[in-house]
Amino acid sequence: LGWRSIRLSFEHPEFFITQIRAILRSSVGKAGQVRLMCPMITTLEEMRRVRSMVRRAQRLLDAEGKEYGKVPVGMMLEVPAAAVSIDSMLEVVDFVSIGSNDLIQYLMAADRDNPKVSHLCQPLSPPVLKVLASVIQTCNEAKKSVTLCGEMAGMPSAFVLLLGMGLRSFSMSPAFIPSIKDLVSHLTIEQAELILKQAMGLRTHAHIRRFVRKRIAEIAPNLA
């Protein structure tokens, strides 16, 4: 749980700098196509440290006379502490990608691969939805790009609620795209916002799931 991702990179700064240099170099002539995203970010200090290391890598490339492109620097949001302090995080990130799988299991203190507690990892549970709504709203208000990846992105019920929250970018397995496209063809933003408003008034994930599925059956019968 603890020592991995960006934390591991900080333990080996020279190796991390080499990776950053390679990313910067690969972006030459590819404006907007290459981005640097850091996983497992927990604190503002960590993102500031990443920014500092990017500047160091740029100085090294400048000293060597090597060309590099401008690379947006963002974070994978999967730690509850980062979700709570997302407003301050946005000061030093260009974009946010919500890692729903890990965020849910960390938020619920339940390993989704452990059958003893995996039932707690419910994407439609009220606390999960409240955290996601807050993060998405904060990013949108700050005009920072926000997307969501993980199993939740391909779930029709979750998709409707996320759309209602203001999320407009989703990363999902290709297998889910046809059903989500079918849903979108029948759904309006206003409908999604109304469904979200009603769902947020419910108290359990079971009630929310039943309610949203019923509304989808009314909106997109073929999908249901």
Coordinates of C-alpha atoms in Angstrom, one line a residue:
L1 CA 0.0 0.0 0.0
G2 CA 2.7 2.5 1.0
W3 CA 6.0 2.3 -0.8
R4 CA 5.3 2.5 -4.6
S5 CA 4.6 4.8 -7.5
I6 CA 5.8 8.4 -7.0
R7 CA 7.1 7.5 -3.6
L8 CA 9.4 5.0 -5.1
S9 CA 10.6 7.5 -7.7
F10 CA 11.5 10.0 -5.0
E11 CA 13.7 7.3 -3.4
H12 CA 15.7 7.1 -6.6
P13 CA 15.8 10.7 -7.9
E14 CA 18.5 10.1 -10.5
F15 CA 16.5 7.3 -12.1
F16 CA 13.4 9.5 -12.0
I17 CA 15.3 12.4 -13.6
T18 CA 16.4 10.1 -16.4
Q19 CA 12.7 9.1 -17.0
I20 CA 11.7 12.8 -17.0
R21 CA 14.4 13.6 -19.5
A22 CA 13.2 10.9 -21.8
I23 CA 9.6 12.1 -21.7
L24 CA 10.7 15.7 -22.4
R25 CA 12.9 14.6 -25.3
S26 CA 10.1 12.4 -26.7
S27 CA 7.7 15.4 -26.9
V28 CA 9.7 17.3 -29.5
G29 CA 7.4 18.0 -32.4
K30 CA 4.5 16.4 -30.6
A31 CA 2.7 19.4 -29.0
G32 CA -0.2 18.3 -26.9
Q33 CA 0.5 14.6 -27.5
V34 CA 2.9 13.9 -24.6
R35 CA 1.9 14.5 -21.0
L36 CA 3.6 13.6 -17.7
M37 CA 1.3 12.1 -15.1
C38 CA 2.4 11.2 -11.6
P39 CA 0.6 8.4 -9.7
M40 CA -0.1 8.2 -6.0
I41 CA 0.3 11.9 -5.3
T42 CA -0.7 12.6 -1.7
T43 CA 0.5 16.1 -0.8
L44 CA 1.1 19.5 -2.3
E45 CA 4.8 19.2 -1.4
E46 CA 5.1 16.1 -3.6
M47 CA 3.7 17.9 -6.6
R48 CA 6.1 20.8 -6.0
R49 CA 8.9 18.3 -5.8
V50 CA 7.9 16.8 -9.1
R51 CA 7.8 20.3 -10.7
S52 CA 11.3 21.0 -9.3
M53 CA 12.7 17.8 -10.8
V54 CA 11.1 18.6 -14.1
R55 CA 12.9 22.0 -14.1
R56 CA 16.1 20.2 -13.2
A57 CA 15.8 17.9 -16.1
Q58 CA 15.1 20.9 -18.4
R59 CA 18.3 22.6 -17.1
L60 CA 20.3 19.5 -17.8
L61 CA 19.0 19.2 -21.3
D62 CA 19.7 22.9 -21.9
A63 CA 23.3 22.5 -20.7
E64 CA 23.7 19.6 -23.2
G65 CA 22.1 21.6 -26.0
K66 CA 19.4 19.0 -26.5
E67 CA 15.9 19.9 -27.7
Y68 CA 12.8 19.1 -25.7
G69 CA 9.1 20.0 -25.9
K70 CA 6.7 21.6 -23.4
V71 CA 5.0 18.8 -21.4
P72 CA 1.9 19.4 -19.2
V73 CA 2.4 17.9 -15.8
G74 CA -0.5 16.3 -14.0
M75 CA -1.5 13.9 -11.2
M76 CA -3.3 10.7 -10.8
L77 CA -5.8 11.3 -8.0
E78 CA -6.3 8.1 -6.1
V79 CA -5.4 9.0 -2.5
P80 CA -8.2 10.4 -0.3
A81 CA -5.9 13.0 1.2
A82 CA -5.3 14.5 -2.3
A83 CA -9.0 14.5 -3.0
V84 CA -9.7 16.5 0.1
S85 CA -7.0 19.0 -0.7
I86 CA -7.5 19.1 -4.5
D87 CA -8.0 22.9 -4.5
S88 CA -4.5 23.5 -3.4
M89 CA -3.1 20.8 -5.7
L90 CA -4.5 22.6 -8.7
E91 CA -2.1 25.4 -8.2
V92 CA 0.7 23.2 -9.4
V93 CA -0.9 20.7 -11.8
D94 CA -2.0 21.1 -15.4
F95 CA -4.5 18.3 -15.4
V96 CA -6.0 15.6 -13.1
S97 CA -6.9 12.0 -13.8
I98 CA -9.1 10.3 -11.2
G99 CA -8.0 6.7 -10.6
S100 CA -11.4 5.4 -9.5
N101 CA -10.4 1.9 -8.7
D102 CA -7.7 2.8 -6.1
L103 CA -9.5 5.9 -4.8
I104 CA -12.6 3.8 -3.9
Q105 CA -10.7 1.1 -2.1
Y106 CA -8.6 3.6 -0.2
L107 CA -11.6 5.7 0.7
M108 CA -13.5 2.6 1.9
A109 CA -10.4 1.0 3.6
A110 CA -11.2 -2.2 1.7
D111 CA -9.0 -4.1 -0.7
R112 CA -11.2 -4.8 -3.8
D113 CA -9.3 -8.1 -4.4
N114 CA -10.1 -9.4 -1.0
P115 CA -13.4 -11.3 -1.0
K116 CA -13.9 -10.6 2.7
V117 CA -14.2 -6.8 2.2
S118 CA -14.6 -6.3 -1.6
H119 CA -18.3 -5.8 -1.1
L120 CA -17.5 -2.4 0.4
C121 CA -15.9 -1.1 -2.8
Q122 CA -19.1 0.2 -4.4
P123 CA -18.6 3.0 -6.9
L124 CA -22.2 4.2 -6.3
S125 CA -21.9 4.5 -2.6
P126 CA -22.8 8.0 -1.2
P127 CA -19.3 8.8 0.2
V128 CA -17.7 7.9 -3.1
L129 CA -20.1 10.0 -5.1
K130 CA -19.7 13.0 -2.7
V131 CA -15.9 12.9 -3.0
L132 CA -16.0 12.6 -6.8
A133 CA -18.6 15.4 -7.2
S134 CA -16.4 17.7 -5.1
V135 CA -13.2 16.9 -7.0
I136 CA -14.9 17.3 -10.4
Q137 CA -16.6 20.6 -9.5
T138 CA -13.3 22.0 -8.1
C139 CA -11.4 21.1 -11.2
N140 CA -14.0 22.5 -13.5
E141 CA -14.2 25.8 -11.5
A142 CA -10.4 26.1 -11.8
K143 CA -10.6 25.3 -15.5
K144 CA -8.2 22.4 -15.1
S145 CA -8.7 19.3 -17.3
V146 CA -10.1 16.3 -15.3
T147 CA -10.8 12.8 -16.5
L148 CA -11.6 9.5 -14.9
C149 CA -10.3 6.0 -15.5
G150 CA -11.0 2.7 -14.0
E151 CA -14.0 0.3 -14.1
M152 CA -16.3 3.0 -13.0
A153 CA -15.9 4.9 -16.3
G154 CA -17.5 2.0 -18.2
M155 CA -20.5 1.4 -15.9
P156 CA -23.6 3.0 -17.4
S157 CA -25.1 3.9 -14.0
A158 CA -21.9 5.5 -12.9
F159 CA -21.4 7.2 -16.2
V160 CA -24.8 9.0 -15.9
L161 CA -23.9 10.3 -12.5
L162 CA -20.4 11.4 -13.5
L163 CA -21.8 13.2 -16.5
G164 CA -24.2 15.0 -14.2
M165 CA -21.3 16.0 -12.0
G166 CA -19.7 17.8 -14.9
L167 CA -17.2 15.2 -16.0
R168 CA -16.6 15.3 -19.8
S169 CA -13.6 13.0 -20.3
F170 CA -13.6 9.3 -19.6
S171 CA -11.0 6.6 -20.0
M172 CA -12.4 3.1 -20.3
S173 CA -11.8 -0.3 -21.8
P174 CA -12.8 -0.5 -25.5
A175 CA -15.3 -3.2 -24.7
F176 CA -17.5 -0.7 -22.8
I177 CA -17.5 2.0 -25.5
P178 CA -20.4 0.7 -27.6
S179 CA -22.8 0.5 -24.7
I180 CA -21.7 4.0 -23.4
K181 CA -22.1 5.5 -26.9
D182 CA -25.6 4.0 -27.0
L183 CA -26.4 5.6 -23.7
V184 CA -25.1 9.0 -24.7
S185 CA -27.2 9.0 -27.8
H186 CA -30.3 8.9 -25.7
L187 CA -29.1 11.1 -22.7
T188 CA -29.0 14.8 -22.3
I189 CA -26.8 16.8 -19.9
E190 CA -30.0 18.1 -18.2
Q191 CA -31.3 14.6 -17.7
A192 CA -28.0 13.5 -16.2
E193 CA -27.9 16.5 -13.8
L194 CA -31.4 15.7 -12.6
I195 CA -30.7 12.1 -12.1
L196 CA -27.6 13.0 -10.1
K197 CA -29.5 15.5 -7.9
Q198 CA -32.1 12.8 -7.1
A199 CA -29.5 10.1 -6.5
M200 CA -27.5 12.2 -4.1
G201 CA -30.6 12.4 -1.9
L202 CA -30.5 8.6 -1.4
R203 CA -28.6 7.1 1.5
T204 CA -27.3 3.7 0.3
H205 CA -25.5 2.4 -2.8
A206 CA -28.3 -0.2 -3.3
H207 CA -31.0 2.5 -3.4
I208 CA -28.8 4.6 -5.8
R209 CA -28.1 1.7 -8.0
R210 CA -31.8 0.7 -8.3
F211 CA -32.9 4.3 -8.9
V212 CA -30.3 5.0 -11.7
R213 CA -30.9 1.7 -13.4
K214 CA -34.6 2.4 -13.5
R215 CA -34.0 5.8 -15.0
I216 CA -31.6 4.3 -17.7
A217 CA -34.3 1.7 -18.6
E218 CA -36.7 4.6 -19.2
I219 CA -34.1 6.7 -21.2
A220 CA -32.4 3.9 -23.2
P221 CA -34.5 0.7 -23.2
N222 CA -32.2 -1.2 -25.6
L223 CA -29.3 -0.7 -23.2
A224 CA -31.3 -1.8 -20.2

